[in-house]
């Protein structure tokens, strides 16, 4: 399976912070925001990742993440000249996806929870069709809302409904089989001229092949769309790390624990960052200083 991170957009709700830099490059406590969705793909065991961003920001992601070799991974970059909708990622990434299935995650999503890896593996078990996620919220009217039956087959998806048919919002994490490329190519652009992800999901729904995995108690999905929410996400990460001593979305640690890199390679990365708490953490788990 291949992975795609969509890290474009202008982040206008975060102006003036994002006037000169991509939203996904802003820090959430001690690491760039894009580390959080990248860590989800890594937890799923995905080692080949396409990062899609704007012409101005793509070189910055290349500088930050490189080829992925240090993490035992492969990173590829693609420019999206203008916003054309989330599903445009599959058209831009057609050559990258090849004959594989694909997981798309939005670059501003922060997930955390003990069962996250199990949830990801459950989603990957569905070899045919598509899997989206449902996250319980108090007021679902501000989100895309998924309605489903007792077998977790989706009945409907509504965007910001006045009267939601369930309390489960749809976060920006999607698993698809290889047909998603052709489905995206045949999606008619919406009134705002974009290839909507909802249209792709509805295509799978019409085929009876759209499933939902529920993220329940003990799971966190944090919004980073506003300055206040960015602050809350940073405070959440700081609290978890300070109390537990384990880092959230530490991509180097995940690479080591998943067997992408050796202990010695992890130690070397830690030594390069030894002047920081982040580097000292890597050294501690690698058995260094």
mmCIF file of C-alpha atoms in Angstrom:
data_model
loop_
_atom_site.group_PDB
_atom_site.id
_atom_site.type_symbol
_atom_site.label_atom_id
_atom_site.label_comp_id
_atom_site.label_asym_id
_atom_site.label_seq_id
_atom_site.Cartn_x
_atom_site.Cartn_y
_atom_site.Cartn_z
ATOM 1 C CA UNK A 1 0.000 0.000 0.000
ATOM 2 C CA UNK A 2 1.144 3.525 -0.820
ATOM 3 C CA UNK A 3 0.492 6.658 1.231
ATOM 4 C CA UNK A 4 -0.360 10.214 0.212
ATOM 5 C CA UNK A 5 -0.204 13.312 2.407
ATOM 6 C CA UNK A 6 -2.074 16.305 1.037
ATOM 7 C CA UNK A 7 -0.238 19.330 2.411
ATOM 8 C CA UNK A 8 -1.418 22.103 0.118
ATOM 9 C CA UNK A 9 -3.910 24.885 0.686
ATOM 10 C CA UNK A 10 -3.349 28.427 1.865
ATOM 11 C CA UNK A 11 -4.315 28.017 5.528
ATOM 12 C CA UNK A 12 -6.193 31.311 5.413
ATOM 13 C CA UNK A 13 -7.864 30.709 8.786
ATOM 14 C CA UNK A 14 -4.400 30.879 10.344
ATOM 15 C CA UNK A 15 -3.330 34.167 8.740
ATOM 16 C CA UNK A 16 -0.965 35.917 9.299
ATOM 17 C CA UNK A 17 0.964 32.822 10.521
ATOM 18 C CA UNK A 18 0.574 31.093 7.176
ATOM 19 C CA UNK A 19 1.118 34.015 4.820
ATOM 20 C CA UNK A 20 4.748 32.994 4.310
ATOM 21 C CA UNK A 21 4.804 29.314 5.255
ATOM 22 C CA UNK A 22 2.612 26.251 4.810
ATOM 23 C CA UNK A 23 0.317 25.381 7.683
ATOM 24 C CA UNK A 24 1.716 21.860 7.863
ATOM 25 C CA UNK A 25 5.202 23.248 8.543
ATOM 26 C CA UNK A 26 4.055 25.129 11.649
ATOM 27 C CA UNK A 27 4.998 23.526 14.972
ATOM 28 C CA UNK A 28 2.575 21.578 17.122
ATOM 29 C CA UNK A 29 4.541 21.740 20.361
ATOM 30 C CA UNK A 30 7.970 20.300 19.470
ATOM 31 C CA UNK A 31 7.633 19.047 15.908
ATOM 32 C CA UNK A 32 6.199 20.179 12.550
ATOM 33 C CA UNK A 33 2.506 19.484 12.038
ATOM 34 C CA UNK A 34 3.211 17.187 9.071
ATOM 35 C CA UNK A 35 5.008 14.728 11.406
ATOM 36 C CA UNK A 36 1.625 13.778 12.883
ATOM 37 C CA UNK A 37 -0.091 12.507 9.699
ATOM 38 C CA UNK A 38 3.207 11.001 8.523
ATOM 39 C CA UNK A 39 3.410 9.002 11.748
ATOM 40 C CA UNK A 40 -0.041 7.525 11.042
ATOM 41 C CA UNK A 41 1.078 6.213 7.665
ATOM 42 C CA UNK A 42 4.193 4.770 9.283
ATOM 43 C CA UNK A 43 2.168 3.064 12.015
ATOM 44 C CA UNK A 44 0.147 1.449 9.238
ATOM 45 C CA UNK A 45 3.402 0.023 7.871
ATOM 46 C CA UNK A 46 3.423 2.235 4.775
ATOM 47 C CA UNK A 47 6.957 3.027 3.595
ATOM 48 C CA UNK A 48 6.358 4.854 0.308
ATOM 49 C CA UNK A 49 4.744 8.265 0.691
ATOM 50 C CA UNK A 50 3.795 10.975 -1.800
ATOM 51 C CA UNK A 51 3.654 14.511 -0.391
ATOM 52 C CA UNK A 52 1.572 16.961 -2.417
ATOM 53 C CA UNK A 53 1.928 20.689 -1.824
ATOM 54 C CA UNK A 54 2.131 24.082 -3.511
ATOM 55 C CA UNK A 55 4.934 25.256 -5.830
ATOM 56 C CA UNK A 56 6.330 27.521 -3.077
ATOM 57 C CA UNK A 57 6.123 25.019 -0.236
ATOM 58 C CA UNK A 58 7.225 21.780 -1.907
ATOM 59 C CA UNK A 59 10.961 22.677 -1.707
ATOM 60 C CA UNK A 60 10.518 23.283 2.040
ATOM 61 C CA UNK A 61 9.073 19.799 2.555
ATOM 62 C CA UNK A 62 11.941 18.342 0.547
ATOM 63 C CA UNK A 63 14.369 20.189 2.809
ATOM 64 C CA UNK A 64 12.593 18.991 5.962
ATOM 65 C CA UNK A 65 12.003 15.338 5.065
ATOM 66 C CA UNK A 66 14.445 14.591 2.241
ATOM 67 C CA UNK A 67 14.198 11.289 0.401
ATOM 68 C CA UNK A 68 13.054 9.348 3.446
ATOM 69 C CA UNK A 69 16.188 7.198 3.366
ATOM 70 C CA UNK A 70 17.139 8.056 6.959
ATOM 71 C CA UNK A 71 13.816 6.601 8.081
ATOM 72 C CA UNK A 72 14.052 3.538 5.871
ATOM 73 C CA UNK A 73 11.323 5.017 3.693
ATOM 74 C CA UNK A 74 10.845 6.620 0.296
ATOM 75 C CA UNK A 75 9.372 10.099 -0.068
ATOM 76 C CA UNK A 76 8.195 11.482 -3.403
ATOM 77 C CA UNK A 77 6.977 15.037 -3.977
ATOM 78 C CA UNK A 78 4.386 16.446 -6.349
ATOM 79 C CA UNK A 79 3.281 20.025 -6.947
ATOM 80 C CA UNK A 80 -0.392 20.975 -7.044
ATOM 81 C CA UNK A 81 -0.441 24.295 -8.888
ATOM 82 C CA UNK A 82 -3.907 25.322 -7.739
ATOM 83 C CA UNK A 83 -6.374 23.786 -5.255
ATOM 84 C CA UNK A 84 -8.488 21.285 -7.210
ATOM 85 C CA UNK A 85 -10.029 19.288 -4.391
ATOM 86 C CA UNK A 86 -8.841 16.436 -2.192
ATOM 87 C CA UNK A 87 -9.557 13.747 -4.767
ATOM 88 C CA UNK A 88 -7.169 15.422 -7.207
ATOM 89 C CA UNK A 89 -4.446 13.738 -5.128
ATOM 90 C CA UNK A 90 -5.243 10.421 -6.826
ATOM 91 C CA UNK A 91 -4.929 11.918 -10.298
ATOM 92 C CA UNK A 92 -1.663 13.667 -9.452
ATOM 93 C CA UNK A 93 -0.443 10.483 -7.802
ATOM 94 C CA UNK A 94 -1.496 8.014 -10.502
ATOM 95 C CA UNK A 95 2.045 7.025 -11.485
ATOM 96 C CA UNK A 96 3.113 6.866 -7.837
ATOM 97 C CA UNK A 97 0.172 4.639 -6.866
ATOM 98 C CA UNK A 98 0.689 2.276 -9.786
ATOM 99 C CA UNK A 99 -1.146 -0.991 -9.146
ATOM 100 C CA UNK A 100 -1.276 -0.562 -5.362
ATOM 101 C CA UNK A 101 -3.992 0.399 -2.935
ATOM 102 C CA UNK A 102 -3.586 3.780 -1.271
ATOM 103 C CA UNK A 103 -4.152 5.649 1.979
ATOM 104 C CA UNK A 104 -4.817 9.385 1.822
ATOM 105 C CA UNK A 105 -4.385 11.537 4.921
ATOM 106 C CA UNK A 106 -4.755 15.282 5.183
ATOM 107 C CA UNK A 107 -1.627 17.068 6.338
ATOM 108 C CA UNK A 108 -3.318 18.852 9.240
ATOM 109 C CA UNK A 109 -4.767 15.790 11.006
ATOM 110 C CA UNK A 110 -3.543 14.827 14.469
ATOM 111 C CA UNK A 111 -4.572 11.395 15.744
ATOM 112 C CA UNK A 112 -3.544 9.798 19.015
ATOM 113 C CA UNK A 113 -4.576 6.694 20.904
ATOM 114 C CA UNK A 114 -3.395 3.315 22.113
ATOM 115 C CA UNK A 115 -5.604 1.455 19.619
ATOM 116 C CA UNK A 116 -4.528 3.505 16.597
ATOM 117 C CA UNK A 117 -2.312 0.810 15.109
ATOM 118 C CA UNK A 118 -5.023 -1.821 15.519
ATOM 119 C CA UNK A 119 -7.568 0.467 13.872
ATOM 120 C CA UNK A 120 -5.253 1.075 10.936
ATOM 121 C CA UNK A 121 -4.635 -2.634 10.466
ATOM 122 C CA UNK A 122 -8.364 -3.301 10.565
ATOM 123 C CA UNK A 123 -8.888 -0.749 7.800
ATOM 124 C CA UNK A 124 -6.110 -2.304 5.725
ATOM 125 C CA UNK A 125 -7.759 -5.728 5.965
ATOM 126 C CA UNK A 126 -10.461 -4.523 3.567
ATOM 127 C CA UNK A 127 -8.764 -5.379 0.286
ATOM 128 C CA UNK A 128 -11.780 -4.428 -1.830
ATOM 129 C CA UNK A 129 -13.545 -1.092 -1.647
ATOM 130 C CA UNK A 130 -12.898 1.875 0.621
ATOM 131 C CA UNK A 131 -12.701 2.517 4.353
ATOM 132 C CA UNK A 132 -13.340 5.832 6.051
ATOM 133 C CA UNK A 133 -13.327 6.622 9.757
ATOM 134 C CA UNK A 134 -15.961 7.869 12.143
ATOM 135 C CA UNK A 135 -15.130 9.933 15.207
ATOM 136 C CA UNK A 136 -17.812 10.808 17.811
ATOM 137 C CA UNK A 137 -18.361 14.524 18.369
ATOM 138 C CA UNK A 138 -20.820 16.432 20.543
ATOM 139 C CA UNK A 139 -22.118 18.576 17.671
ATOM 140 C CA UNK A 140 -21.714 16.987 14.239
ATOM 141 C CA UNK A 141 -23.266 19.854 12.301
ATOM 142 C CA UNK A 142 -19.861 21.361 11.504
ATOM 143 C CA UNK A 143 -18.482 18.177 9.920
ATOM 144 C CA UNK A 144 -19.064 15.596 7.279
ATOM 145 C CA UNK A 145 -21.283 13.004 8.983
ATOM 146 C CA UNK A 146 -21.390 9.266 8.296
ATOM 147 C CA UNK A 147 -24.454 7.084 8.854
ATOM 148 C CA UNK A 148 -23.888 3.324 8.950
ATOM 149 C CA UNK A 149 -25.594 0.012 9.718
ATOM 150 C CA UNK A 150 -24.746 -2.650 12.319
ATOM 151 C CA UNK A 151 -22.143 -4.181 9.977
ATOM 152 C CA UNK A 152 -20.341 -0.849 9.570
ATOM 153 C CA UNK A 153 -21.553 -0.510 5.994
ATOM 154 C CA UNK A 154 -22.086 3.147 5.210
ATOM 155 C CA UNK A 155 -25.653 4.214 4.467
ATOM 156 C CA UNK A 156 -25.048 7.899 3.818
ATOM 157 C CA UNK A 157 -22.526 10.725 4.064
ATOM 158 C CA UNK A 158 -23.720 14.271 4.544
ATOM 159 C CA UNK A 159 -21.646 17.431 4.592
ATOM 160 C CA UNK A 160 -22.426 19.736 7.527
ATOM 161 C CA UNK A 161 -26.075 18.644 7.889
ATOM 162 C CA UNK A 162 -28.505 20.704 9.953
ATOM 163 C CA UNK A 163 -29.932 17.490 11.392
ATOM 164 C CA UNK A 164 -27.143 14.886 11.542
ATOM 165 C CA UNK A 165 -28.164 11.235 11.177
ATOM 166 C CA UNK A 166 -25.366 10.180 13.541
ATOM 167 C CA UNK A 167 -22.843 11.760 15.904
ATOM 168 C CA UNK A 168 -19.858 10.458 13.918
ATOM 169 C CA UNK A 169 -17.764 12.973 12.003
ATOM 170 C CA UNK A 170 -15.494 11.896 9.139
ATOM 171 C CA UNK A 171 -11.830 12.872 9.740
ATOM 172 C CA UNK A 172 -9.333 13.240 6.902
ATOM 173 C CA UNK A 173 -8.060 9.660 6.712
ATOM 174 C CA UNK A 174 -9.146 7.376 3.861
ATOM 175 C CA UNK A 175 -8.187 3.917 2.567
ATOM 176 C CA UNK A 176 -8.960 2.920 -1.039
ATOM 177 C CA UNK A 177 -8.342 0.063 -3.419
ATOM 178 C CA UNK A 178 -6.668 0.772 -6.753
ATOM 179 C CA UNK A 179 -9.936 1.701 -8.489
ATOM 180 C CA UNK A 180 -9.861 5.081 -6.769
ATOM 181 C CA UNK A 181 -7.655 6.539 -9.524
ATOM 182 C CA UNK A 182 -10.200 5.906 -12.278
ATOM 183 C CA UNK A 183 -13.060 6.917 -10.015
ATOM 184 C CA UNK A 184 -11.362 10.256 -9.309
ATOM 185 C CA UNK A 185 -10.743 10.800 -13.030
ATOM 186 C CA UNK A 186 -14.462 10.430 -13.715
ATOM 187 C CA UNK A 187 -15.695 12.660 -10.914
ATOM 188 C CA UNK A 188 -17.505 15.728 -12.172
ATOM 189 C CA UNK A 189 -16.085 18.877 -10.528
ATOM 190 C CA UNK A 190 -18.348 20.508 -7.985
ATOM 191 C CA UNK A 191 -19.823 23.991 -8.225
ATOM 192 C CA UNK A 192 -16.618 25.397 -6.773
ATOM 193 C CA UNK A 193 -14.600 23.623 -9.472
ATOM 194 C CA UNK A 194 -13.038 20.979 -7.242
ATOM 195 C CA UNK A 195 -12.878 17.182 -7.375
ATOM 196 C CA UNK A 196 -14.515 16.414 -4.062
ATOM 197 C CA UNK A 197 -13.542 13.472 -1.877
ATOM 198 C CA UNK A 198 -17.232 13.081 -1.002
ATOM 199 C CA UNK A 199 -17.941 12.275 -4.649
ATOM 200 C CA UNK A 200 -15.315 9.512 -4.553
ATOM 201 C CA UNK A 201 -16.776 8.120 -1.336
ATOM 202 C CA UNK A 202 -20.272 8.225 -2.819
ATOM 203 C CA UNK A 203 -19.055 6.223 -5.817
ATOM 204 C CA UNK A 204 -17.907 3.470 -3.466
ATOM 205 C CA UNK A 205 -21.151 3.826 -1.511
ATOM 206 C CA UNK A 206 -23.193 3.232 -4.669
ATOM 207 C CA UNK A 207 -21.189 0.033 -5.247
ATOM 208 C CA UNK A 208 -21.887 -1.065 -1.682
ATOM 209 C CA UNK A 209 -18.172 -1.080 -0.909
ATOM 210 C CA UNK A 210 -17.721 1.794 1.544
ATOM 211 C CA UNK A 211 -16.938 0.754 5.116
ATOM 212 C CA UNK A 212 -16.417 2.732 8.294
ATOM 213 C CA UNK A 213 -14.008 2.105 11.172
ATOM 214 C CA UNK A 214 -15.035 3.821 14.386
ATOM 215 C CA UNK A 215 -12.559 5.702 16.553
ATOM 216 C CA UNK A 216 -14.067 5.502 20.003
ATOM 217 C CA UNK A 217 -13.162 6.356 23.585
ATOM 218 C CA UNK A 218 -9.483 6.754 24.260
ATOM 219 C CA UNK A 219 -8.814 8.019 20.742
ATOM 220 C CA UNK A 220 -8.073 11.659 19.989
ATOM 221 C CA UNK A 221 -8.608 13.474 16.715
ATOM 222 C CA UNK A 222 -7.475 17.071 17.050
ATOM 223 C CA UNK A 223 -8.452 19.919 14.770
ATOM 224 C CA UNK A 224 -5.688 22.385 13.847
ATOM 225 C CA UNK A 225 -7.707 24.755 11.705
ATOM 226 C CA UNK A 226 -7.549 27.824 13.954
ATOM 227 C CA UNK A 227 -4.901 29.414 16.219
ATOM 228 C CA UNK A 228 -6.884 28.332 19.285
ATOM 229 C CA UNK A 229 -7.033 24.735 18.068
ATOM 230 C CA UNK A 230 -3.333 24.736 17.201
ATOM 231 C CA UNK A 231 -2.638 25.803 20.787
ATOM 232 C CA UNK A 232 -4.928 23.105 22.205
ATOM 233 C CA UNK A 233 -3.212 20.453 20.073
ATOM 234 C CA UNK A 234 0.208 21.620 21.288
ATOM 235 C CA UNK A 235 -0.957 21.561 24.912
ATOM 236 C CA UNK A 236 -2.313 18.040 24.428
ATOM 237 C CA UNK A 237 0.985 16.774 23.019
ATOM 238 C CA UNK A 238 2.981 18.512 25.762
ATOM 239 C CA UNK A 239 0.785 17.019 28.490
ATOM 240 C CA UNK A 240 1.063 13.460 27.142
ATOM 241 C CA UNK A 241 4.823 13.657 26.661
ATOM 242 C CA UNK A 242 5.479 15.303 30.004
ATOM 243 C CA UNK A 243 3.389 12.860 32.020
ATOM 244 C CA UNK A 244 4.176 9.620 30.205
ATOM 245 C CA UNK A 245 7.707 10.273 29.038
ATOM 246 C CA UNK A 246 6.901 8.913 25.582
ATOM 247 C CA UNK A 247 6.905 11.196 22.549
ATOM 248 C CA UNK A 248 3.832 11.595 20.354
ATOM 249 C CA UNK A 249 4.339 11.028 16.606
ATOM 250 C CA UNK A 250 8.111 10.707 16.846
ATOM 251 C CA UNK A 251 8.769 9.469 13.301
ATOM 252 C CA UNK A 252 12.310 8.285 14.058
ATOM 253 C CA UNK A 253 11.125 6.139 16.958
ATOM 254 C CA UNK A 254 8.304 4.680 14.863
ATOM 255 C CA UNK A 255 10.742 3.876 12.051
ATOM 256 C CA UNK A 256 12.906 1.967 14.536
ATOM 257 C CA UNK A 257 10.072 0.139 16.274
ATOM 258 C CA UNK A 258 8.563 -0.855 12.914
ATOM 259 C CA UNK A 259 11.918 -2.237 11.784
ATOM 260 C CA UNK A 260 12.509 0.359 9.061
ATOM 261 C CA UNK A 261 15.865 1.335 10.596
ATOM 262 C CA UNK A 262 18.323 -0.254 13.009
ATOM 263 C CA UNK A 263 19.078 0.796 16.576
ATOM 264 C CA UNK A 264 22.445 2.146 15.416
ATOM 265 C CA UNK A 265 20.764 4.271 12.719
ATOM 266 C CA UNK A 266 18.372 5.627 15.345
ATOM 267 C CA UNK A 267 21.287 6.449 17.629
ATOM 268 C CA UNK A 268 23.029 8.314 14.808
ATOM 269 C CA UNK A 269 19.978 10.503 14.236
ATOM 270 C CA UNK A 270 19.809 11.166 17.971
ATOM 271 C CA UNK A 271 23.449 12.232 18.022
ATOM 272 C CA UNK A 272 22.779 14.745 15.241
ATOM 273 C CA UNK A 273 20.062 16.303 17.431
ATOM 274 C CA UNK A 274 21.820 15.775 20.769
ATOM 275 C CA UNK A 275 21.590 19.454 21.707
ATOM 276 C CA UNK A 276 17.778 19.164 21.920
ATOM 277 C CA UNK A 277 15.373 17.298 24.200
ATOM 278 C CA UNK A 278 14.108 15.543 21.061
ATOM 279 C CA UNK A 279 17.578 14.214 20.280
ATOM 280 C CA UNK A 280 18.159 13.157 23.884
ATOM 281 C CA UNK A 281 14.891 11.205 23.759
ATOM 282 C CA UNK A 282 16.062 9.348 20.660
ATOM 283 C CA UNK A 283 19.362 8.546 22.356
ATOM 284 C CA UNK A 284 17.595 7.303 25.467
ATOM 285 C CA UNK A 285 15.394 4.816 23.584
ATOM 286 C CA UNK A 286 18.347 3.763 21.422
ATOM 287 C CA UNK A 287 20.320 2.955 24.548
ATOM 288 C CA UNK A 288 22.591 5.970 24.133
ATOM 289 C CA UNK A 289 23.258 8.754 26.604
#
